[in-house]
XYZ file of C-alpha atoms in Angstrom:
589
model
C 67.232 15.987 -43.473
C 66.277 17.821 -40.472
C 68.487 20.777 -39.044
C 70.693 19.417 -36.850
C 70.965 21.037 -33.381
C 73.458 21.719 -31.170
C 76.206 20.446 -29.156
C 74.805 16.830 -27.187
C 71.463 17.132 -28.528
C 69.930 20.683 -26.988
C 72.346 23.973 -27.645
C 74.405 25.137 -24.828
C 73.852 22.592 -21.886
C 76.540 21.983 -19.485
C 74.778 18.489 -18.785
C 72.897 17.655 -21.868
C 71.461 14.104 -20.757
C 69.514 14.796 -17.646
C 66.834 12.197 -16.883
C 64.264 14.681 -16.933
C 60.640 13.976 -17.597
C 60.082 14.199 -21.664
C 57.953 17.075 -22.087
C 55.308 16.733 -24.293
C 54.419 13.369 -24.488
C 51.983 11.186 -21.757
C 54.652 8.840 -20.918
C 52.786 7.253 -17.748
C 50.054 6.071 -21.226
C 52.654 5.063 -23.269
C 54.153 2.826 -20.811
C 50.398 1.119 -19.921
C 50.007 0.685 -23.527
C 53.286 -0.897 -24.822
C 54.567 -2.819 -21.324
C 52.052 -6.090 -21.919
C 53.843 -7.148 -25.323
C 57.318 -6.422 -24.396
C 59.738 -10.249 -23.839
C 61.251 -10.477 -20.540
C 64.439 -9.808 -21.737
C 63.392 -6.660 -23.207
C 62.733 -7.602 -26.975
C 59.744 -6.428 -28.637
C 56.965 -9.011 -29.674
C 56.916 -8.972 -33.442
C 52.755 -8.697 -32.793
C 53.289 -5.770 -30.347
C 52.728 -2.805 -32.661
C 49.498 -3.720 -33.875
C 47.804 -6.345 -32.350
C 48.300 -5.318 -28.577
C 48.414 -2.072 -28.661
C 45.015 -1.054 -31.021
C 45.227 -0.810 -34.666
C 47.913 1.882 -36.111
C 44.936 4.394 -36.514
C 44.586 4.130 -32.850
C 47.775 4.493 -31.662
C 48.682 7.694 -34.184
C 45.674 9.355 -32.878
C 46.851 8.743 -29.607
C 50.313 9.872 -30.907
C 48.770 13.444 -31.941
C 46.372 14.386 -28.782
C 49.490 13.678 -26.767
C 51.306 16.781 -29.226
C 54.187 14.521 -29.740
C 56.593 16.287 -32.308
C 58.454 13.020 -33.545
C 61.801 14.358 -35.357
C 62.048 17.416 -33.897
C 64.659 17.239 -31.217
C 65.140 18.336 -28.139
C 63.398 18.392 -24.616
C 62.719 21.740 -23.145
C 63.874 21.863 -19.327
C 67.790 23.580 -20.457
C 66.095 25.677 -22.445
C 63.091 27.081 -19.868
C 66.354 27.272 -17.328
C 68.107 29.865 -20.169
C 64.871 31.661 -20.655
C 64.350 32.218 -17.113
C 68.382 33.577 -16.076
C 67.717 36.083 -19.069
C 63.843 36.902 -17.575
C 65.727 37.343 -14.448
C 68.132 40.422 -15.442
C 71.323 37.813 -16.145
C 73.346 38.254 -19.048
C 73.869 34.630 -21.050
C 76.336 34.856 -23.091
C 77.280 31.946 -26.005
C 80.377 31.217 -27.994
C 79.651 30.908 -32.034
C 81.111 27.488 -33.108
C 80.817 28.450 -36.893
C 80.688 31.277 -39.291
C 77.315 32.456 -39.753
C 76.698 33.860 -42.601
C 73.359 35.456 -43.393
C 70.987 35.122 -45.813
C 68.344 37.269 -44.664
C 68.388 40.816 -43.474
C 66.683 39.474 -40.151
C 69.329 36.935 -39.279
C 72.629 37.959 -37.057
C 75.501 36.894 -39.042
C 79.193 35.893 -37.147
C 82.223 34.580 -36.972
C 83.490 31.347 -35.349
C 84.997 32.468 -31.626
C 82.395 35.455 -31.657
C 80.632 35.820 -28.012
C 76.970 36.416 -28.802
C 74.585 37.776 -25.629
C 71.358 35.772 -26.206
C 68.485 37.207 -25.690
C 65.899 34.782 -26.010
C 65.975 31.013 -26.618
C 61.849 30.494 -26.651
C 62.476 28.542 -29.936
C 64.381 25.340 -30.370
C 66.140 25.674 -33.362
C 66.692 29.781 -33.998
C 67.699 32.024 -31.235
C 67.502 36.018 -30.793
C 71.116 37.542 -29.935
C 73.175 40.481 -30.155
C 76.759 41.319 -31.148
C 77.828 45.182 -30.229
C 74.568 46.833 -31.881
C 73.422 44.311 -33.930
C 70.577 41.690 -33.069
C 68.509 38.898 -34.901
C 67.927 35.337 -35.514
C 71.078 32.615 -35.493
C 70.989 28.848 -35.984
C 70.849 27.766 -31.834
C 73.237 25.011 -33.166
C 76.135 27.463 -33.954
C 76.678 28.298 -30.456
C 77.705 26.660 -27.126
C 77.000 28.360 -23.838
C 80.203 29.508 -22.209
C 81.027 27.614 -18.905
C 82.100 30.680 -17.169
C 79.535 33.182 -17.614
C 81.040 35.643 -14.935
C 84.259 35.763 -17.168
C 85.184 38.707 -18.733
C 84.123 39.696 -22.558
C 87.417 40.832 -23.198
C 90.076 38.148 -23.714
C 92.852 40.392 -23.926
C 94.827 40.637 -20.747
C 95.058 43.662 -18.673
C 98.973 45.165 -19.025
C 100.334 46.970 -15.686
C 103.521 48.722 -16.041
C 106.388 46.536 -17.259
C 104.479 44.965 -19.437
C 102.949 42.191 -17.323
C 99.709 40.831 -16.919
C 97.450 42.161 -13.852
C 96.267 38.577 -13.123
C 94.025 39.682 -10.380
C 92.069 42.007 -12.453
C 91.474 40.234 -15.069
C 90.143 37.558 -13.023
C 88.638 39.887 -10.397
C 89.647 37.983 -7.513
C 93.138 36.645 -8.054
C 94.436 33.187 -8.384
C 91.329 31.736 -6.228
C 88.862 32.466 -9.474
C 91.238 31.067 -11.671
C 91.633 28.076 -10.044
C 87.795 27.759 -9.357
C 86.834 28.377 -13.507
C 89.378 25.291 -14.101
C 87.079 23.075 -11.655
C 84.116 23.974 -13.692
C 85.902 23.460 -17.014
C 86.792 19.901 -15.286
C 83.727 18.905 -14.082
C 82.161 19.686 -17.192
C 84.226 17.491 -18.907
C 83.959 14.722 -16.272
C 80.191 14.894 -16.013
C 79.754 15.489 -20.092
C 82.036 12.517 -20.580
C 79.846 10.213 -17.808
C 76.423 11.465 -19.625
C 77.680 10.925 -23.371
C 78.609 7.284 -22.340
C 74.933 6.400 -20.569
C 73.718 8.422 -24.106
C 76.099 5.617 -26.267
C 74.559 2.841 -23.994
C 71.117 3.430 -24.515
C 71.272 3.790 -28.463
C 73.501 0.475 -28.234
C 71.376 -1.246 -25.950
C 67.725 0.739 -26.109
C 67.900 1.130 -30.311
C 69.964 -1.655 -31.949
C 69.809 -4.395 -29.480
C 66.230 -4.367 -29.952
C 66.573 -4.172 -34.085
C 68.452 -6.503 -34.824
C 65.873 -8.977 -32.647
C 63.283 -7.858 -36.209
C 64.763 -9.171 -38.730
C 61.397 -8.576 -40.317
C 61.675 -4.841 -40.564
C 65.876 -4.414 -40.403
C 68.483 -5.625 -42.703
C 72.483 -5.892 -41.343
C 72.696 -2.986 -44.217
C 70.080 -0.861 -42.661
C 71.338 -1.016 -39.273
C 74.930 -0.703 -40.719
C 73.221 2.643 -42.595
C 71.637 4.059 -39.851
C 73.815 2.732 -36.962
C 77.208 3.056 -38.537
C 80.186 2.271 -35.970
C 78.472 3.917 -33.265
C 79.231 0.522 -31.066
C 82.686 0.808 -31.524
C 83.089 4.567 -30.376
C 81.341 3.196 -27.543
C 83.957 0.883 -26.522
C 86.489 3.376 -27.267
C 84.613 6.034 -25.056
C 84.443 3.516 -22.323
C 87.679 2.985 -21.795
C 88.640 6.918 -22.194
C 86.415 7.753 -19.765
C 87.929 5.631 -17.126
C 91.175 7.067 -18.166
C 89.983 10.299 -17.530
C 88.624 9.169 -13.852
C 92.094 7.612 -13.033
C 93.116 11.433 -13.306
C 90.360 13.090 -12.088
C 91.165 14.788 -8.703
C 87.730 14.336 -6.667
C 88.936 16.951 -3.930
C 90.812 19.233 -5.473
C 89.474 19.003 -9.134
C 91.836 22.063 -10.516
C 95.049 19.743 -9.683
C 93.205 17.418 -12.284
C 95.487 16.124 -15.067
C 93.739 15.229 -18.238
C 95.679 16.572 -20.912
C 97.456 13.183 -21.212
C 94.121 11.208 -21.727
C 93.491 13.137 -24.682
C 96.938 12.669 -26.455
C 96.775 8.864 -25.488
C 93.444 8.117 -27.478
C 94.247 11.222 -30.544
C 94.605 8.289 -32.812
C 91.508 6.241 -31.404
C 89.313 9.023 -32.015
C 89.949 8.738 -35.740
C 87.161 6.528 -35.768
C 84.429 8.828 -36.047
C 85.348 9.995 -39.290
C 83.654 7.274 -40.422
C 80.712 7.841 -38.313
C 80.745 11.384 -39.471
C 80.931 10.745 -43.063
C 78.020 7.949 -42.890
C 75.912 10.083 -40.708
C 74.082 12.167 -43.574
C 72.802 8.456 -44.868
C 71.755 7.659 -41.169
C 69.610 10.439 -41.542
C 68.237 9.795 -45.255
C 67.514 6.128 -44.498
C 66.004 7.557 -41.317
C 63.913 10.028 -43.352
C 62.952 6.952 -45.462
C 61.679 4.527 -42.631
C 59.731 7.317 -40.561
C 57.369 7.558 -43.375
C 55.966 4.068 -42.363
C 54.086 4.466 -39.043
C 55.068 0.822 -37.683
C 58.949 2.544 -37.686
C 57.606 5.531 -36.179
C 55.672 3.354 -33.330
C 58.601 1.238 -32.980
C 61.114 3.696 -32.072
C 59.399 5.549 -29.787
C 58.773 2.268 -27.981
C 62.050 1.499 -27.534
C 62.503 5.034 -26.888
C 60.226 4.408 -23.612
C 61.474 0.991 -22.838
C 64.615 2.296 -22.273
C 63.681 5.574 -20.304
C 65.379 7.553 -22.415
C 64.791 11.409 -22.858
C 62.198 12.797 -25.158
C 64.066 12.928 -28.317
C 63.785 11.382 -31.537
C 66.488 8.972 -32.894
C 67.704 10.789 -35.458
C 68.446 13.821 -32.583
C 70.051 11.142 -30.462
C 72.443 9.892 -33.547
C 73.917 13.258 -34.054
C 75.594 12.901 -31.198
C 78.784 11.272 -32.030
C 79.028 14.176 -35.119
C 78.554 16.713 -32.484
C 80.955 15.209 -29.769
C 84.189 14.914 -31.486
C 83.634 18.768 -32.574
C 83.262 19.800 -28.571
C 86.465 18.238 -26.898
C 89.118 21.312 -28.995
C 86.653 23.841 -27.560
C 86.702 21.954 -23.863
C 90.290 21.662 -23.969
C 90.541 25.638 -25.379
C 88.592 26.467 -22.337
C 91.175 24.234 -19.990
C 94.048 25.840 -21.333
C 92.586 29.404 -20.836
C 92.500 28.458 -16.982
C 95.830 26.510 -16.274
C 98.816 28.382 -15.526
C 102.324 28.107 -17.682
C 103.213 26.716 -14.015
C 100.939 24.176 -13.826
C 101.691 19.990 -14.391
C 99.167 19.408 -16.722
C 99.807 22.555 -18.464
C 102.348 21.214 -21.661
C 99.303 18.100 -22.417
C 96.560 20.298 -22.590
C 98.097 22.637 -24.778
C 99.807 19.622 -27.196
C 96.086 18.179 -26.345
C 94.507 20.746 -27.863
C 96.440 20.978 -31.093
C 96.049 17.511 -31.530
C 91.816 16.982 -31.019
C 91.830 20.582 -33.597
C 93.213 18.430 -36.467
C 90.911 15.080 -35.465
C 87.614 17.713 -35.493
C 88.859 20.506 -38.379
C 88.285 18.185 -41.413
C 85.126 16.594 -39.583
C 83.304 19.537 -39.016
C 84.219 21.510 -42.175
C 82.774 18.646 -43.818
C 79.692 18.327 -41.815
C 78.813 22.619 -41.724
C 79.047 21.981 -45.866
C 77.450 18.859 -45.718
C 74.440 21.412 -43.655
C 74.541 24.106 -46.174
C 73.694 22.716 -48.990
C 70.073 22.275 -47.642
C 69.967 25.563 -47.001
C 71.347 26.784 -50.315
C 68.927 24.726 -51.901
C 66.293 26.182 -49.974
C 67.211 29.877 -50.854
C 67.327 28.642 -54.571
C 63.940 27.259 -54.593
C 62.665 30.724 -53.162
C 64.153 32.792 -55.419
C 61.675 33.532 -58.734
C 62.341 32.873 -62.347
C 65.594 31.028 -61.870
C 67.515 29.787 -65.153
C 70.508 27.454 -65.773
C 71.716 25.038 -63.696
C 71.414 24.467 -59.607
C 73.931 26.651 -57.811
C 74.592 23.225 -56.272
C 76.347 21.549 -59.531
C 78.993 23.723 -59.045
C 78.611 25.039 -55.391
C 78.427 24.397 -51.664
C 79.298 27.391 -49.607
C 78.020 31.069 -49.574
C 80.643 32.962 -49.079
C 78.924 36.257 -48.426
C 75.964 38.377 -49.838
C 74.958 42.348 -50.079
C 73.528 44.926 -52.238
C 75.342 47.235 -54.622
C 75.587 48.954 -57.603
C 75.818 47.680 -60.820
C 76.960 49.635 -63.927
C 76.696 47.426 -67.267
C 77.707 49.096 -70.669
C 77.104 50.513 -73.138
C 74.913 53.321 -71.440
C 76.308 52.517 -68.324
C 73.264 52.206 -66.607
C 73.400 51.909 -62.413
C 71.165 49.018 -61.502
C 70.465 48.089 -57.751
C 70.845 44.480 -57.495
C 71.525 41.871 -54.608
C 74.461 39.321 -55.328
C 75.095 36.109 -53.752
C 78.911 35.136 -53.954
C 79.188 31.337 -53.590
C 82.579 29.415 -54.113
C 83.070 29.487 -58.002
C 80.127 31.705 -59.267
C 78.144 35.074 -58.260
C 74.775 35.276 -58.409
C 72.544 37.824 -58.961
C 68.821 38.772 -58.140
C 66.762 41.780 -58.306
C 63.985 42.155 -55.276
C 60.521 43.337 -56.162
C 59.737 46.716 -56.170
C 56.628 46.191 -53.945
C 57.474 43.171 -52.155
C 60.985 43.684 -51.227
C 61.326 39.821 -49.491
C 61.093 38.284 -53.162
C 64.121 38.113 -55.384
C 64.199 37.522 -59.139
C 66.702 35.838 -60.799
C 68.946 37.938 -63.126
C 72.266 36.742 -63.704
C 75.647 34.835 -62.447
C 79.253 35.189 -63.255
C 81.703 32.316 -63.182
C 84.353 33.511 -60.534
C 87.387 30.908 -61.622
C 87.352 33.336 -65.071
C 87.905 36.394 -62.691
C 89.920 38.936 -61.774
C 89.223 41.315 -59.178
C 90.482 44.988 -59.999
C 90.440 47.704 -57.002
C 89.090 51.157 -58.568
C 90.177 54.650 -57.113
C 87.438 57.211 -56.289
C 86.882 59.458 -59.555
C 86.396 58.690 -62.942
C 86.849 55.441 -64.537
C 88.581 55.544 -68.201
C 86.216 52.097 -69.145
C 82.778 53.645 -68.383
C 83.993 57.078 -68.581
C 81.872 57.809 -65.336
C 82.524 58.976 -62.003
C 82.290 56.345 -59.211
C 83.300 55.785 -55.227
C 83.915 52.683 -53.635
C 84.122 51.196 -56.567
C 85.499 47.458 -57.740
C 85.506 45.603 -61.044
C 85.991 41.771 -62.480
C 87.527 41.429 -65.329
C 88.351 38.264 -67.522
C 91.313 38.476 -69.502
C 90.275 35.904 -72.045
C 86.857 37.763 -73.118
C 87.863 41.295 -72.083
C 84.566 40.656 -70.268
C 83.959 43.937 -67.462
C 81.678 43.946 -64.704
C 81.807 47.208 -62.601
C 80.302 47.625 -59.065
C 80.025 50.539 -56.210
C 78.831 49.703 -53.026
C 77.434 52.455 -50.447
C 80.029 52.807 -47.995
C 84.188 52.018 -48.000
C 83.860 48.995 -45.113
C 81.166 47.586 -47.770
C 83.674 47.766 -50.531
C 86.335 46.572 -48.316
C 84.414 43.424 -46.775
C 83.247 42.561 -50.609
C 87.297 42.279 -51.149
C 87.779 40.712 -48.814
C 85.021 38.317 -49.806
C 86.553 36.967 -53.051
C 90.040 36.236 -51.674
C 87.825 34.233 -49.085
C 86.185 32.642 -52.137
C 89.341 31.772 -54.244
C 90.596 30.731 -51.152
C 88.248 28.021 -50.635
C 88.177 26.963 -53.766
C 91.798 26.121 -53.554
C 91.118 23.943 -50.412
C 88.737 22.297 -51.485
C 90.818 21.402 -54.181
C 93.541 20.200 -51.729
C 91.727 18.418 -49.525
C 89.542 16.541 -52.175
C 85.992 18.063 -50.775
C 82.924 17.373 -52.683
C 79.182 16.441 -52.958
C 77.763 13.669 -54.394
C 75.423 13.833 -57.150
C 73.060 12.153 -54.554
C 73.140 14.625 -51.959
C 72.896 17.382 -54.231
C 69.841 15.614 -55.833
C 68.146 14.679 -52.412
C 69.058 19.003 -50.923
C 67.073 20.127 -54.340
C 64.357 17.531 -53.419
C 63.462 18.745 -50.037
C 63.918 22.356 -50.973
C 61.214 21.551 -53.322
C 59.238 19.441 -51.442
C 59.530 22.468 -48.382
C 58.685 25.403 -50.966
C 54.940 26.129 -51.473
C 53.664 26.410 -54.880
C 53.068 30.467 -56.063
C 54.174 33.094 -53.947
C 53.064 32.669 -50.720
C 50.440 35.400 -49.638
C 50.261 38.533 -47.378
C 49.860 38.523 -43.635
C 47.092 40.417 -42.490
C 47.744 43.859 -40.722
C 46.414 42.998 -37.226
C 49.171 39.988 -37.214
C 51.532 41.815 -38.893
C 51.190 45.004 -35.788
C 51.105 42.122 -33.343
C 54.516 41.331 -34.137
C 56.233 44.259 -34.191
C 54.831 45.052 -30.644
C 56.665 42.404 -29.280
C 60.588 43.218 -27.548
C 61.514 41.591 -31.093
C 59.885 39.939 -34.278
C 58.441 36.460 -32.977
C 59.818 33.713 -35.255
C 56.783 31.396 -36.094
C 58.109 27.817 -35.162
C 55.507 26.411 -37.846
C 56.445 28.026 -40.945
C 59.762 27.855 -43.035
C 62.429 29.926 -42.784
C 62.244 31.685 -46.198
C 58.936 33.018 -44.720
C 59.992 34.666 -42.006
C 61.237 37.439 -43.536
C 57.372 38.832 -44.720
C 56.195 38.239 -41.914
C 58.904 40.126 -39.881
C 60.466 42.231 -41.603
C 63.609 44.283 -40.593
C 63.589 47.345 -39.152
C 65.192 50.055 -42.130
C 64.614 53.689 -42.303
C 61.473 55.126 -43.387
C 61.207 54.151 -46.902
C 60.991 57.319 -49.716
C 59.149 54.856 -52.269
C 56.021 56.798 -52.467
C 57.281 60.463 -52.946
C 59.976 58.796 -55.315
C 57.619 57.291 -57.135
C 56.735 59.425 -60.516
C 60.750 59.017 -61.009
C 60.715 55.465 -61.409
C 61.197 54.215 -64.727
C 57.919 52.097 -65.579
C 57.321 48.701 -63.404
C 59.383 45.817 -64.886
C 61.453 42.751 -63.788
């Protein structure tokens, strides 16, 4: 399954479905080739993809000289427009959607609500940002772009004496601005809501229309698989979105009063649960057909016959999964720019509470539903790895670091890198040369644990001295695990980390989450199918000082992700390896 990407297809647009001219592809060629075979009522000719158009050879060598990246979404125009306000000295600035959390020192690890500065969207799928003095690499699909850029980063209003807020400098120039960020909120709803429906149309009328006219390559199950109910959120967004005109205000948009739409169709929306739940089989049957060139050729052609945007289906799909996550932040934006005074105010706040409980069980599921590709991936990267997949019990990384562990009975300090996931921490030791690969070493089971707070000083079980120290401790097998970590914040954030673990754990159990055995199977399948066989080998030094002469470390769009990290590695103070060496105890794993 490919990584999805952001919010309406391409991350952070304010109108995501522009009919701009697909990049990459020599559309005025495709057209000549694929208009003589088309019906007049726009059905393909079951001859079309072969007979017409050249043999399948043909047309995929015509498919590669034209550098057409099929399943990798997203057109580039947005994302040029980003590049160039940050080329041009202006500050973008994006709002994280999820929690990040980071599996490699080179990624840039956040919270959901965090503001990020980016600082260079060149690629696609991973951008380069910055939080206070920290920058890297973070999933483009994490973030939205904030619809006010001129607002300021602090959200905390400005107190005058009496206690009151100083409105007009927190919004710089009084009531005027405030008014004038709720138009743009508005209109971005109004014109997101008018492209998302034409977007809906075309899959309804460009994609399925046209499949269910081959009954030779498409089953009702297939197009039920891939499809799902995706034609009745269309009718449903229809007729919100000319609810939403009836209270649309075309000349004076900030008197606009849409909180009341929302509440009205709360229940209606339901409906893409069930879109949201069948979308990771959308993408496997996808993955399936796209391995056959006459699907391949087939899509795209209806792709072009209905002048739709350079984008692959499965891009185009996500959608729907995507939408029904956006309209709590839209309506958290709204509410941020109407005044207590203001008609509308009451249903956009009770409008807001109510699409937060349609989207928080819909996009927990789908983020977990995402990461257990990408644990997989880190598994299948990691070297001499025993016992079971972390995914049989697993599905969330709850956070990850280096410390200290002391085992008995010489109690020995060992420098090791742990992995807390819900139910189990695992640990790995990194080589002593190559510092990007981890061994396998050990895991704990974390429903067996207690975690024990240890003063600075000396501890009565190890009878050592220690400092920002911490312990688990199983009361059945009198089983004790002692770690120190560098600093206090690191001890404090790792306690912090396993009440966020048992935490989870407990809603899961609540609210009934799981896997399936078959998308934990098909996650270890393309982890494996993804990882190269043997470790993979060194870059050579001329590429490797290229890099680090750029602003920041380039991120090569053509290799995986688990790769990255050798050829770009972090910065980190000058390492003592070298005059430290005659200390080390002799070279073993």
């Amino acid at each position: 399954i490919t990584s999805p990407v952001a919010f309406e297809i391409l991350p952070l647009k304010l109108h995501p479905f522009s009919q701009s001219t697909p990049t990459g592809l020599d559309c005025v060629g495709w057209k000549r080739r694929i208009s003589a075979p088309v019906i007049a009522d726009g059905a393909l000719d079951k001859t079309a993809l072969t007979d017409d158009v050249g043999s399948e050879e043909d047309l995929y060598e015509d498919f590669r000289s034209a550098n057409h990246r099929y399943g990798h979404p997203g057109g580039g125009g947005e994302q040029l427009a980003i590049n160039e306000l940050i080329s041009d000295g202006s500050v973008v600035y994006a709002e994280a959607l999820w929690d990040h959390v980071t599996m490699d020192d080179q990624e840039l690890g956040f919270k959901a609500g965090d503001v990020i500065e980016v600082m260079d969207a060149t690629n696609k799928e991973w951008w380069w940002g910055r939080i206070l003095d920290s920058e890297g690499w973070f999933p483009a699909s994490f973030v939205r772009l904030r619809v006010n850029q001129d607002e300021p980063m602090e959200d905390y209003p400005l107190k005058v004496e009496g206690g009151r807020e100083d409105e007009s400098r927190r919004f710089g120039m009084g009531q005027t601005t405030k008014d004038q960020m709720r138009t743009n909120v508005i209109n971005e709803i109004i014109s997101t809501e008018r492209d998302y429906i034409k977007h809906l149309k075309d899959i309804c009328e460009g994609y399925i229309k046209q499949c269910r006219k081959r009954a030779d390559m498409f089953t009702e199950e297939q197009l039920k698989t891939i499809f799902g109910n995706i034609e009745d959120i269309y009718r449903c967004q229809k007729k919100f979105v000319k609810a939403l005109e009836k209270k649309f205000n075309k000349d004076h948009p900030h008197l606009s009063e849409v909180g009341s739409c929302f509440l009205e169709y709360q229940t209606e929306f339901q409906i893409y649960s069930e879109y949201c739940n069948n979308h990771p089989n959308a993408c496997l049957e996808l993955s399936r057909l796209t391995k056959v060139n006459k699907y391949v050729y087939f899509f795209e052609a209806c792709r072009l016959l209905q002048k739709m945007i350079d984008i692959s289906l499965d891009g185009f799909l996500l959608t729907p999964v995507q939408k029904i996550c956006k309209y709590p932040l839209q309506l958290a934006e709204l509410l941020k720019y109407t005044n207590p005074q203001h008609r509308d105010f009451k249903d956009v706040e009770a409008a807001l509470n109510a699409m937060k409980n349609v989207a928080r069980l819909i996009n927990e599921r789908k983020r977990r539903l995402e990461n257990i590709d990408k644990i997989a991936q880190w598994q299948s990267s990691i070297e001499d790895w025993e016992g079971e997949d972390v995914l049989v019990r697993s599905s969330e990384l709850i956070y990850s670091g280096e410390l200290a562990k002391i085992s008995h009975p010489q109690a020995k300090s060992q420098q090791r890198m742990f992995f807390l996931f819900d139910h189990q921490l695992v640990c790995c030791k990194k080589d002593l040369l190559r510092r990007d690969i981890l061994y396998y070493k050990s895991r704990i089971n974390m429903d067996d644990m207690e975690i024990l707070d240890v003063e600075d000083g000396k501890d009565k079980d190890f009878n050592i001295s220690v400092k920002n120290a911490f312990k688990l401790y199983c009361r059945d097998t009198e089983e004790v695990h002692l770690f120190c970590a560098k600093k206090p914040e690191q001890k404090q954030r790792w306690l912090k980390a396993f009440e966020n673990e048992r935490r989870q754990v407990q809603l899961d159990q609540e609210t009934g989450f799981s896997i399936t055995e078959v998308q934990k199977k098909q996650a270890m399948l393309n982890a494996s199918k993804q990882h190269h066989a043997g470790k993979p080998k060194a870059v050579t030094r001329p590429y490797y000082d290229f890099l680090m002469r750029q602003k920041h470390p380039t991120l090569p769009t053509t290799l995986p992700q688990q790769q990255v990290f050798m050829l770009a590695e972090p910065k980190r103070k000058p390492s003592n390896f070298w005059q430290n060496i005659s200390r080390l105890t002799p070279f073993r794993k």
